Amino acid sequence: MDTHASMTNLPDSAEAQLHAPTGEVEHAHPTWSTYWKVALILTLITVGEVWAYYLPSFVASRGFVPTLLALSALKFAIVVMFYMHLKYDHRLFRVLFTGPLFIAALTLIALMFLFGHLVIKVM
Amino acid sequence: MSATVVHTSAPAHHHYTALGLDSRKVAIWAFIGSECMLFVSLISTYLIYKGRSVIGPLPHEAWTDPTTGQVFKPILNIPVTSASTFVLLMSSLFMVLALAAVQNKELPKRTRGERILGSSKLWLWMTAIAGTTFLGFQAYEFTSFVHEGLSIRRNLFGSTFFTLTGFHGAHVTAGVLWLVTLLAIDYRRGLTSKDSLLVDISALYWHFVDVIWIVIFTLVYLIK
């Protein structure tokens, strides 16, 4: 009864289902049309970012940096979720990616405070 | 005893973890996680030294050399970098279409559109060409910066900028070489749906290079 050998001809998703301990299986990946729509959204966000860069009044406002950071984070999340399939893949991959990313982001923020680029104002 | 027999008779070319996940895919995600740490350290260094250069050229402001009176324009070329960013974003689309083409290799292709979407060679070529175009933009940018007086040793901006974008460019170069090896396999014996994990792993690396550029483009080029 060689259970491992019997699985060798199965596609990865089927094999993942057989090994999955608690229903933690890969879902179907997005279709071609989803990929095209994602590319269009990414392009539109990039155009919006560059357009904002050329608006002097907006660049001088307090909303410029947070807006650009939010748009960049949105693009990052879209690529990771849809193109890297993290939305559809096993939870372990999410942990492997977001764990180091979270630590790295915290380190970056800590360094910004340490070197005086970010300051908490106490009234 | 019987359990031991089952595991030792497993084929050598399959690598599954206790969760039933292919260990090569676990490895690439762990690698990508470590790469996040690397790039955030480079980005942190850039941000820490941002605005602390004593001499120009500077990224967003003009600078006049007090000894010679020479005026240096703001050095970043946003239109060129926007174009290269668009090219890299499109390369991610091509890569994901290449993966879909390999995964659906065995499905019948009836129409011309289905044959185009199902051509792994076409999309791998498109991705490699887009990656090479991005590298061409970067080579043009680096060359023009050096001609305008900004080298890696000129000031803090030059040191941190060339290190960060140079590391990213090296990653893109590695990605293009990886794509070329996939193309060689495709021409030699043809990629089938059984090879989808090979393409999936390279696609994850390629998309990671893309998301890092998304962050660099905003933090280095757009935020003044």
PDB file of N, CA and C in Angstrom, chain A residues 26-123:
ATOM      1  N   GLU A  26      -5.934  24.556  -1.706  1.00  0.00           N
ATOM      2  CA  GLU A  26      -5.796  25.648  -2.657  1.00  0.00           C
ATOM      3  C   GLU A  26      -7.105  25.829  -3.407  1.00  0.00           C
ATOM      4  N   HIS A  27      -7.503  27.072  -3.641  1.00  0.00           N
ATOM      5  CA  HIS A  27      -8.689  27.331  -4.431  1.00  0.00           C
ATOM      6  C   HIS A  27      -8.277  27.551  -5.881  1.00  0.00           C
ATOM      7  N   ALA A  28      -9.271  27.604  -6.766  1.00  0.00           N
ATOM      8  CA  ALA A  28      -8.972  27.842  -8.174  1.00  0.00           C
ATOM      9  C   ALA A  28      -8.349  29.219  -8.352  1.00  0.00           C
ATOM     10  N   HIS A  29      -7.359  29.307  -9.252  1.00  0.00           N
ATOM     11  CA  HIS A  29      -6.696  30.585  -9.497  1.00  0.00           C
ATOM     12  C   HIS A  29      -7.590  31.479 -10.351  1.00  0.00           C
ATOM     13  N   PRO A  30      -7.319  32.791 -10.389  1.00  0.00           N
ATOM     14  CA  PRO A  30      -8.156  33.690 -11.196  1.00  0.00           C
ATOM     15  C   PRO A  30      -8.079  33.355 -12.683  1.00  0.00           C
ATOM     16  N   THR A  31      -9.036  33.878 -13.425  1.00  0.00           N
ATOM     17  CA  THR A  31      -9.067  33.625 -14.861  1.00  0.00           C
ATOM     18  C   THR A  31      -8.243  34.696 -15.591  1.00  0.00           C
ATOM     19  N   TRP A  32      -8.077  34.487 -16.913  1.00  0.00           N
ATOM     20  CA  TRP A  32      -7.329  35.446 -17.726  1.00  0.00           C
ATOM     21  C   TRP A  32      -7.947  36.850 -17.631  1.00  0.00           C
ATOM     22  N   SER A  33      -9.279  36.897 -17.672  1.00  0.00           N
ATOM     23  CA  SER A  33      -9.935  38.216 -17.644  1.00  0.00           C
ATOM     24  C   SER A  33      -9.650  38.936 -16.327  1.00  0.00           C
ATOM     25  N   THR A  34      -9.555  38.182 -15.222  1.00  0.00           N
ATOM     26  CA  THR A  34      -9.214  38.807 -13.935  1.00  0.00           C
ATOM     27  C   THR A  34      -7.811  39.416 -14.005  1.00  0.00           C
ATOM     28  N   TYR A  35      -6.884  38.683 -14.631  1.00  0.00           N
ATOM     29  CA  TYR A  35      -5.507  39.189 -14.742  1.00  0.00           C
ATOM     30  C   TYR A  35      -5.466  40.493 -15.537  1.00  0.00           C
ATOM     31  N   TRP A  36      -6.235  40.562 -16.625  1.00  0.00           N
ATOM     32  CA  TRP A  36      -6.257  41.791 -17.439  1.00  0.00           C
ATOM     33  C   TRP A  36      -6.842  42.955 -16.644  1.00  0.00           C
ATOM     34  N   LYS A  37      -7.918  42.665 -15.886  1.00  0.00           N
ATOM     35  CA  LYS A  37      -8.536  43.725 -15.076  1.00  0.00           C
ATOM     36  C   LYS A  37      -7.568  44.223 -14.002  1.00  0.00           C
ATOM     37  N   VAL A  38      -6.846  43.296 -13.395  1.00  0.00           N
ATOM     38  CA  VAL A  38      -5.862  43.681 -12.363  1.00  0.00           C
ATOM     39  C   VAL A  38      -4.785  44.575 -12.983  1.00  0.00           C
ATOM     40  N   ALA A  39      -4.323  44.203 -14.186  1.00  0.00           N
ATOM     41  CA  ALA A  39      -3.299  45.019 -14.865  1.00  0.00           C
ATOM     42  C   ALA A  39      -3.828  46.419 -15.144  1.00  0.00           C
ATOM     43  N   LEU A  40      -5.094  46.500 -15.555  1.00  0.00           N
ATOM     44  CA  LEU A  40      -5.702  47.811 -15.838  1.00  0.00           C
ATOM     45  C   LEU A  40      -5.771  48.656 -14.557  1.00  0.00           C
ATOM     46  N   ILE A  41      -6.184  48.031 -13.468  1.00  0.00           N
ATOM     47  CA  ILE A  41      -6.277  48.761 -12.191  1.00  0.00           C
ATOM     48  C   ILE A  41      -4.886  49.247 -11.756  1.00  0.00           C
ATOM     49  N   LEU A  42      -3.886  48.381 -11.887  1.00  0.00           N
ATOM     50  CA  LEU A  42      -2.522  48.766 -11.501  1.00  0.00           C
ATOM     51  C   LEU A  42      -2.026  49.941 -12.337  1.00  0.00           C
ATOM     52  N   THR A  43      -2.331  49.901 -13.636  1.00  0.00           N
ATOM     53  CA  THR A  43      -1.919  50.990 -14.529  1.00  0.00           C
ATOM     54  C   THR A  43      -2.610  52.292 -14.138  1.00  0.00           C
ATOM     55  N   LEU A  44      -3.908  52.214 -13.871  1.00  0.00           N
ATOM     56  CA  LEU A  44      -4.661  53.427 -13.512  1.00  0.00           C
ATOM     57  C   LEU A  44      -4.132  54.030 -12.198  1.00  0.00           C
ATOM     58  N   ILE A  45      -3.814  53.176 -11.234  1.00  0.00           N
ATOM     59  CA  ILE A  45      -3.279  53.691  -9.964  1.00  0.00           C
ATOM     60  C   ILE A  45      -1.931  54.374 -10.211  1.00  0.00           C
ATOM     61  N   THR A  46      -1.094  53.756 -11.055  1.00  0.00           N
ATOM     62  CA  THR A  46       0.223  54.346 -11.351  1.00  0.00           C
ATOM     63  C   THR A  46       0.057  55.694 -12.045  1.00  0.00           C
ATOM     64  N   VAL A  47      -0.871  55.761 -12.996  1.00  0.00           N
ATOM     65  CA  VAL A  47      -1.139  57.040 -13.671  1.00  0.00           C
ATOM     66  C   VAL A  47      -1.587  58.086 -12.648  1.00  0.00           C
ATOM     67  N   GLY A  48      -2.446  57.682 -11.730  1.00  0.00           N
ATOM     68  CA  GLY A  48      -2.911  58.590 -10.677  1.00  0.00           C
ATOM     69  C   GLY A  48      -1.767  59.091  -9.799  1.00  0.00           C
ATOM     70  N   GLU A  49      -0.837  58.193  -9.475  1.00  0.00           N
ATOM     71  CA  GLU A  49       0.312  58.582  -8.643  1.00  0.00           C
ATOM     72  C   GLU A  49       1.176  59.627  -9.357  1.00  0.00           C
ATOM     73  N   VAL A  50       1.469  59.358 -10.635  1.00  0.00           N
ATOM     74  CA  VAL A  50       2.336  60.279 -11.387  1.00  0.00           C
ATOM     75  C   VAL A  50       1.612  61.618 -11.606  1.00  0.00           C
ATOM     76  N   TRP A  51       0.314  61.550 -11.853  1.00  0.00           N
ATOM     77  CA  TRP A  51      -0.491  62.763 -12.033  1.00  0.00           C
ATOM     78  C   TRP A  51      -0.427  63.609 -10.755  1.00  0.00           C
ATOM     79  N   ALA A  52      -0.545  62.948  -9.606  1.00  0.00           N
ATOM     80  CA  ALA A  52      -0.491  63.668  -8.315  1.00  0.00           C
ATOM     81  C   ALA A  52       0.862  64.344  -8.119  1.00  0.00           C
ATOM     82  N   TYR A  53       1.921  63.705  -8.620  1.00  0.00           N
ATOM     83  CA  TYR A  53       3.275  64.252  -8.487  1.00  0.00           C
ATOM     84  C   TYR A  53       3.405  65.610  -9.181  1.00  0.00           C
ATOM     85  N   TYR A  54       2.620  65.802 -10.242  1.00  0.00           N
ATOM     86  CA  TYR A  54       2.714  67.049 -11.019  1.00  0.00           C
ATOM     87  C   TYR A  54       1.687  68.098 -10.604  1.00  0.00           C
ATOM     88  N   LEU A  55       1.041  67.914  -9.463  1.00  0.00           N
ATOM     89  CA  LEU A  55       0.099  68.912  -8.936  1.00  0.00           C
ATOM     90  C   LEU A  55       0.762  69.642  -7.765  1.00  0.00           C
ATOM     91  N   PRO A  56       1.336  70.818  -7.997  1.00  0.00           N
ATOM     92  CA  PRO A  56       2.103  71.491  -6.935  1.00  0.00           C
ATOM     93  C   PRO A  56       1.290  71.733  -5.660  1.00  0.00           C
ATOM     94  N   SER A  57       0.009  72.106  -5.825  1.00  0.00           N
ATOM     95  CA  SER A  57      -0.793  72.374  -4.624  1.00  0.00           C
ATOM     96  C   SER A  57      -0.998  71.101  -3.800  1.00  0.00           C
ATOM     97  N   PHE A  58      -1.179  69.970  -4.496  1.00  0.00           N
ATOM     98  CA  PHE A  58      -1.370  68.705  -3.780  1.00  0.00           C
ATOM     99  C   PHE A  58      -0.058  68.228  -3.156  1.00  0.00           C
ATOM    100  N   VAL A  59       1.056  68.443  -3.885  1.00  0.00           N
ATOM    101  CA  VAL A  59       2.367  68.042  -3.354  1.00  0.00           C
ATOM    102  C   VAL A  59       2.666  68.805  -2.063  1.00  0.00           C
ATOM    103  N   ALA A  60       2.252  70.074  -2.023  1.00  0.00           N
ATOM    104  CA  ALA A  60       2.518  70.908  -0.839  1.00  0.00           C
ATOM    105  C   ALA A  60       1.565  70.598   0.320  1.00  0.00           C
ATOM    106  N   SER A  61       0.489  69.884   0.022  1.00  0.00           N
ATOM    107  CA  SER A  61      -0.504  69.623   1.076  1.00  0.00           C
ATOM    108  C   SER A  61      -0.046  68.474   1.974  1.00  0.00           C
ATOM    109  N   ARG A  62      -0.727  68.336   3.121  1.00  0.00           N
ATOM    110  CA  ARG A  62      -0.373  67.289   4.081  1.00  0.00           C
ATOM    111  C   ARG A  62      -0.860  65.908   3.626  1.00  0.00           C
ATOM    112  N   GLY A  63      -1.738  65.899   2.636  1.00  0.00           N
ATOM    113  CA  GLY A  63      -2.291  64.618   2.199  1.00  0.00           C
ATOM    114  C   GLY A  63      -1.458  63.906   1.145  1.00  0.00           C
ATOM    115  N   PHE A  64      -0.439  64.587   0.608  1.00  0.00           N
ATOM    116  CA  PHE A  64       0.320  64.025  -0.511  1.00  0.00           C
ATOM    117  C   PHE A  64       1.017  62.713  -0.147  1.00  0.00           C
ATOM    118  N   VAL A  65       1.837  62.750   0.888  1.00  0.00           N
ATOM    119  CA  VAL A  65       2.622  61.558   1.252  1.00  0.00           C
ATOM    120  C   VAL A  65       1.710  60.399   1.690  1.00  0.00           C
ATOM    121  N   PRO A  66       0.731  60.636   2.587  1.00  0.00           N
ATOM    122  CA  PRO A  66      -0.153  59.515   2.950  1.00  0.00           C
ATOM    123  C   PRO A  66      -0.907  58.927   1.755  1.00  0.00           C
ATOM    124  N   THR A  67      -1.329  59.804   0.817  1.00  0.00           N
ATOM    125  CA  THR A  67      -2.048  59.303  -0.363  1.00  0.00           C
ATOM    126  C   THR A  67      -1.156  58.403  -1.208  1.00  0.00           C
ATOM    127  N   LEU A  68       0.082  58.865  -1.454  1.00  0.00           N
ATOM    128  CA  LEU A  68       0.992  58.055  -2.265  1.00  0.00           C
ATOM    129  C   LEU A  68       1.331  56.744  -1.569  1.00  0.00           C
ATOM    130  N   LEU A  69       1.538  56.798  -0.261  1.00  0.00           N
ATOM    131  CA  LEU A  69       1.846  55.559   0.478  1.00  0.00           C
ATOM    132  C   LEU A  69       0.662  54.587   0.423  1.00  0.00           C
ATOM    133  N   ALA A  70      -0.543  55.132   0.538  1.00  0.00           N
ATOM    134  CA  ALA A  70      -1.739  54.277   0.495  1.00  0.00           C
ATOM    135  C   ALA A  70      -1.893  53.644  -0.893  1.00  0.00           C
ATOM    136  N   LEU A  71      -1.675  54.441  -1.945  1.00  0.00           N
ATOM    137  CA  LEU A  71      -1.795  53.900  -3.306  1.00  0.00           C
ATOM    138  C   LEU A  71      -0.740  52.829  -3.563  1.00  0.00           C
ATOM    139  N   SER A  72       0.479  53.093  -3.076  1.00  0.00           N
ATOM    140  CA  SER A  72       1.551  52.117  -3.242  1.00  0.00           C
ATOM    141  C   SER A  72       1.229  50.823  -2.499  1.00  0.00           C
ATOM    142  N   ALA A  73       0.705  50.951  -1.279  1.00  0.00           N
ATOM    143  CA  ALA A  73       0.335  49.760  -0.494  1.00  0.00           C
ATOM    144  C   ALA A  73      -0.790  48.990  -1.184  1.00  0.00           C
ATOM    145  N   LEU A  74      -1.711  49.726  -1.806  1.00  0.00           N
ATOM    146  CA  LEU A  74      -2.811  49.079  -2.523  1.00  0.00           C
ATOM    147  C   LEU A  74      -2.288  48.268  -3.709  1.00  0.00           C
ATOM    148  N   LYS A  75      -1.367  48.884  -4.483  1.00  0.00           N
ATOM    149  CA  LYS A  75      -0.773  48.175  -5.618  1.00  0.00           C
ATOM    150  C   LYS A  75      -0.015  46.933  -5.148  1.00  0.00           C
ATOM    151  N   PHE A  76       0.750  47.102  -4.078  1.00  0.00           N
ATOM    152  CA  PHE A  76       1.510  45.992  -3.485  1.00  0.00           C
ATOM    153  C   PHE A  76       0.559  44.842  -3.143  1.00  0.00           C
ATOM    154  N   ALA A  77      -0.522  45.172  -2.439  1.00  0.00           N
ATOM    155  CA  ALA A  77      -1.471  44.142  -1.994  1.00  0.00           C
ATOM    156  C   ALA A  77      -2.148  43.452  -3.180  1.00  0.00           C
ATOM    157  N   ILE A  78      -2.486  44.240  -4.211  1.00  0.00           N
ATOM    158  CA  ILE A  78      -3.164  43.658  -5.382  1.00  0.00           C
ATOM    159  C   ILE A  78      -2.251  42.642  -6.077  1.00  0.00           C
ATOM    160  N   VAL A  79      -0.977  43.029  -6.283  1.00  0.00           N
ATOM    161  CA  VAL A  79      -0.044  42.110  -6.951  1.00  0.00           C
ATOM    162  C   VAL A  79       0.141  40.845  -6.109  1.00  0.00           C
ATOM    163  N   VAL A  80       0.324  41.033  -4.808  1.00  0.00           N
ATOM    164  CA  VAL A  80       0.566  39.870  -3.938  1.00  0.00           C
ATOM    165  C   VAL A  80      -0.661  38.956  -3.894  1.00  0.00           C
ATOM    166  N   MET A  81      -1.839  39.528  -3.813  1.00  0.00           N
ATOM    167  CA  MET A  81      -3.047  38.701  -3.689  1.00  0.00           C
ATOM    168  C   MET A  81      -3.418  38.003  -4.992  1.00  0.00           C
ATOM    169  N   PHE A  82      -3.363  38.751  -6.117  1.00  0.00           N
ATOM    170  CA  PHE A  82      -3.876  38.183  -7.363  1.00  0.00           C
ATOM    171  C   PHE A  82      -2.788  37.568  -8.251  1.00  0.00           C
ATOM    172  N   TYR A  83      -1.653  38.273  -8.428  1.00  0.00           N
ATOM    173  CA  TYR A  83      -0.611  37.718  -9.295  1.00  0.00           C
ATOM    174  C   TYR A  83       0.221  36.655  -8.572  1.00  0.00           C
ATOM    175  N   MET A  84       0.480  36.873  -7.262  1.00  0.00           N
ATOM    176  CA  MET A  84       1.243  35.867  -6.516  1.00  0.00           C
ATOM    177  C   MET A  84       0.306  34.829  -5.883  1.00  0.00           C
ATOM    178  N   HIS A  85      -0.999  35.000  -6.106  1.00  0.00           N
ATOM    179  CA  HIS A  85      -2.018  34.025  -5.689  1.00  0.00           C
ATOM    180  C   HIS A  85      -2.064  33.809  -4.184  1.00  0.00           C
ATOM    181  N   LEU A  86      -1.573  34.748  -3.411  1.00  0.00           N
ATOM    182  CA  LEU A  86      -1.542  34.544  -1.961  1.00  0.00           C
ATOM    183  C   LEU A  86      -2.955  34.469  -1.384  1.00  0.00           C
ATOM    184  N   LYS A  87      -3.889  35.136  -2.071  1.00  0.00           N
ATOM    185  CA  LYS A  87      -5.284  35.099  -1.632  1.00  0.00           C
ATOM    186  C   LYS A  87      -5.857  33.683  -1.739  1.00  0.00           C
ATOM    187  N   TYR A  88      -5.322  32.911  -2.697  1.00  0.00           N
ATOM    188  CA  TYR A  88      -5.897  31.599  -2.993  1.00  0.00           C
ATOM    189  C   TYR A  88      -5.062  30.447  -2.438  1.00  0.00           C
ATOM    190  N   ASP A  89      -3.832  30.752  -1.985  1.00  0.00           N
ATOM    191  CA  ASP A  89      -2.901  29.694  -1.602  1.00  0.00           C
ATOM    192  C   ASP A  89      -3.022  29.324  -0.126  1.00  0.00           C
ATOM    193  N   HIS A  90      -2.190  28.395   0.273  1.00  0.00           N
ATOM    194  CA  HIS A  90      -2.188  27.883   1.646  1.00  0.00           C
ATOM    195  C   HIS A  90      -1.806  28.985   2.638  1.00  0.00           C
ATOM    196  N   ARG A  91      -2.374  28.876   3.849  1.00  0.00           N
ATOM    197  CA  ARG A  91      -2.148  29.887   4.884  1.00  0.00           C
ATOM    198  C   ARG A  91      -0.678  29.981   5.278  1.00  0.00           C
ATOM    199  N   LEU A  92       0.040  28.870   5.176  1.00  0.00           N
ATOM    200  CA  LEU A  92       1.463  28.874   5.548  1.00  0.00           C
ATOM    201  C   LEU A  92       2.250  29.881   4.690  1.00  0.00           C
ATOM    202  N   PHE A  93       1.902  29.976   3.396  1.00  0.00           N
ATOM    203  CA  PHE A  93       2.607  30.910   2.511  1.00  0.00           C
ATOM    204  C   PHE A  93       2.346  32.351   2.949  1.00  0.00           C
ATOM    205  N   ARG A  94       1.115  32.608   3.381  1.00  0.00           N
ATOM    206  CA  ARG A  94       0.775  33.955   3.884  1.00  0.00           C
ATOM    207  C   ARG A  94       1.627  34.297   5.094  1.00  0.00           C
ATOM    208  N   VAL A  95       1.782  33.309   5.984  1.00  0.00           N
ATOM    209  CA  VAL A  95       2.581  33.528   7.202  1.00  0.00           C
ATOM    210  C   VAL A  95       4.048  33.753   6.833  1.00  0.00           C
ATOM    211  N   LEU A  96       4.547  32.942   5.886  1.00  0.00           N
ATOM    212  CA  LEU A  96       5.953  33.055   5.485  1.00  0.00           C
ATOM    213  C   LEU A  96       6.258  34.417   4.858  1.00  0.00           C
ATOM    214  N   PHE A  97       5.255  35.004   4.202  1.00  0.00           N
ATOM    215  CA  PHE A  97       5.471  36.298   3.551  1.00  0.00           C
ATOM    216  C   PHE A  97       5.172  37.468   4.485  1.00  0.00           C
ATOM    217  N   THR A  98       4.008  37.431   5.117  1.00  0.00           N
ATOM    218  CA  THR A  98       3.613  38.599   5.926  1.00  0.00           C
ATOM    219  C   THR A  98       4.392  38.686   7.241  1.00  0.00           C
ATOM    220  N   GLY A  99       4.868  37.559   7.763  1.00  0.00           N
ATOM    221  CA  GLY A  99       5.662  37.583   9.005  1.00  0.00           C
ATOM    222  C   GLY A  99       6.910  38.438   8.857  1.00  0.00           C
ATOM    223  N   PRO A 100       7.824  38.070   7.942  1.00  0.00           N
ATOM    224  CA  PRO A 100       9.022  38.904   7.729  1.00  0.00           C
ATOM    225  C   PRO A 100       8.689  40.329   7.283  1.00  0.00           C
ATOM    226  N   LEU A 101       7.623  40.458   6.466  1.00  0.00           N
ATOM    227  CA  LEU A 101       7.236  41.797   6.000  1.00  0.00           C
ATOM    228  C   LEU A 101       6.817  42.681   7.179  1.00  0.00           C
ATOM    229  N   PHE A 102       6.089  42.096   8.120  1.00  0.00           N
ATOM    230  CA  PHE A 102       5.638  42.827   9.312  1.00  0.00           C
ATOM    231  C   PHE A 102       6.845  43.243  10.159  1.00  0.00           C
ATOM    232  N   ILE A 103       7.769  42.313  10.371  1.00  0.00           N
ATOM    233  CA  ILE A 103       8.978  42.627  11.162  1.00  0.00           C
ATOM    234  C   ILE A 103       9.784  43.726  10.467  1.00  0.00           C
ATOM    235  N   ALA A 104       9.922  43.589   9.139  1.00  0.00           N
ATOM    236  CA  ALA A 104      10.685  44.575   8.375  1.00  0.00           C
ATOM    237  C   ALA A 104      10.023  45.948   8.448  1.00  0.00           C
ATOM    238  N   ALA A 105       8.699  45.985   8.339  1.00  0.00           N
ATOM    239  CA  ALA A 105       7.990  47.270   8.395  1.00  0.00           C
ATOM    240  C   ALA A 105       8.156  47.921   9.770  1.00  0.00           C
ATOM    241  N   LEU A 106       8.072  47.109  10.822  1.00  0.00           N
ATOM    242  CA  LEU A 106       8.256  47.640  12.178  1.00  0.00           C
ATOM    243  C   LEU A 106       9.676  48.191  12.354  1.00  0.00           C
ATOM    244  N   THR A 107      10.649  47.464  11.805  1.00  0.00           N
ATOM    245  CA  THR A 107      12.049  47.923  11.890  1.00  0.00           C
ATOM    246  C   THR A 107      12.212  49.253  11.169  1.00  0.00           C
ATOM    247  N   LEU A 108      11.588  49.350   9.987  1.00  0.00           N
ATOM    248  CA  LEU A 108      11.666  50.594   9.208  1.00  0.00           C
ATOM    249  C   LEU A 108      11.066  51.765   9.992  1.00  0.00           C
ATOM    250  N   ILE A 109       9.903  51.541  10.572  1.00  0.00           N
ATOM    251  CA  ILE A 109       9.253  52.617  11.334  1.00  0.00           C
ATOM    252  C   ILE A 109      10.101  53.002  12.551  1.00  0.00           C
ATOM    253  N   ALA A 110      10.654  51.986  13.230  1.00  0.00           N
ATOM    254  CA  ALA A 110      11.504  52.251  14.404  1.00  0.00           C
ATOM    255  C   ALA A 110      12.723  53.083  14.011  1.00  0.00           C
ATOM    256  N   LEU A 111      13.322  52.734  12.859  1.00  0.00           N
ATOM    257  CA  LEU A 111      14.502  53.488  12.395  1.00  0.00           C
ATOM    258  C   LEU A 111      14.140  54.923  12.040  1.00  0.00           C
ATOM    259  N   MET A 112      12.950  55.099  11.473  1.00  0.00           N
ATOM    260  CA  MET A 112      12.520  56.459  11.130  1.00  0.00           C
ATOM    261  C   MET A 112      12.363  57.320  12.391  1.00  0.00           C
ATOM    262  N   PHE A 113      11.855  56.715  13.462  1.00  0.00           N
ATOM    263  CA  PHE A 113      11.756  57.442  14.740  1.00  0.00           C
ATOM    264  C   PHE A 113      13.148  57.691  15.306  1.00  0.00           C
ATOM    265  N   LEU A 114      13.994  56.666  15.237  1.00  0.00           N
ATOM    266  CA  LEU A 114      15.340  56.760  15.821  1.00  0.00           C
ATOM    267  C   LEU A 114      16.164  57.868  15.174  1.00  0.00           C
ATOM    268  N   PHE A 115      16.018  58.028  13.867  1.00  0.00           N
ATOM    269  CA  PHE A 115      16.811  59.034  13.157  1.00  0.00           C
ATOM    270  C   PHE A 115      16.048  60.348  12.946  1.00  0.00           C
ATOM    271  N   GLY A 116      14.922  60.498  13.619  1.00  0.00           N
ATOM    272  CA  GLY A 116      14.232  61.784  13.639  1.00  0.00           C
ATOM    273  C   GLY A 116      13.404  62.108  12.412  1.00  0.00           C
ATOM    274  N   HIS A 117      13.153  61.128  11.538  1.00  0.00           N
ATOM    275  CA  HIS A 117      12.298  61.404  10.377  1.00  0.00           C
ATOM    276  C   HIS A 117      10.816  61.354  10.759  1.00  0.00           C
ATOM    277  N   LEU A 118      10.509  60.623  11.819  1.00  0.00           N
ATOM    278  CA  LEU A 118       9.144  60.591  12.358  1.00  0.00           C
ATOM    279  C   LEU A 118       9.220  61.054  13.814  1.00  0.00           C
ATOM    280  N   VAL A 119       8.295  61.913  14.181  1.00  0.00           N
ATOM    281  CA  VAL A 119       8.314  62.476  15.531  1.00  0.00           C
ATOM    282  C   VAL A 119       6.899  62.458  16.085  1.00  0.00           C
ATOM    283  N   ILE A 120       6.759  62.042  17.344  1.00  0.00           N
ATOM    284  CA  ILE A 120       5.469  62.147  18.011  1.00  0.00           C
ATOM    285  C   ILE A 120       5.462  63.457  18.797  1.00  0.00           C
ATOM    286  N   LYS A 121       4.547  64.350  18.463  1.00  0.00           N
ATOM    287  CA  LYS A 121       4.470  65.643  19.143  1.00  0.00           C
ATOM    288  C   LYS A 121       3.575  65.524  20.379  1.00  0.00           C
ATOM    289  N   VAL A 122       4.129  65.858  21.532  1.00  0.00           N
ATOM    290  CA  VAL A 122       3.345  65.848  22.776  1.00  0.00           C
ATOM    291  C   VAL A 122       2.955  67.274  23.078  1.00  0.00           C
ATOM    292  N   MET A 123       1.632  67.516  23.143  1.00  0.00           N
ATOM    293  CA  MET A 123       1.136  68.890  23.365  1.00  0.00           C
ATOM    294  C   MET A 123       1.355  69.322  24.806  1.00  0.00           C
TER     295      MET A 123
END
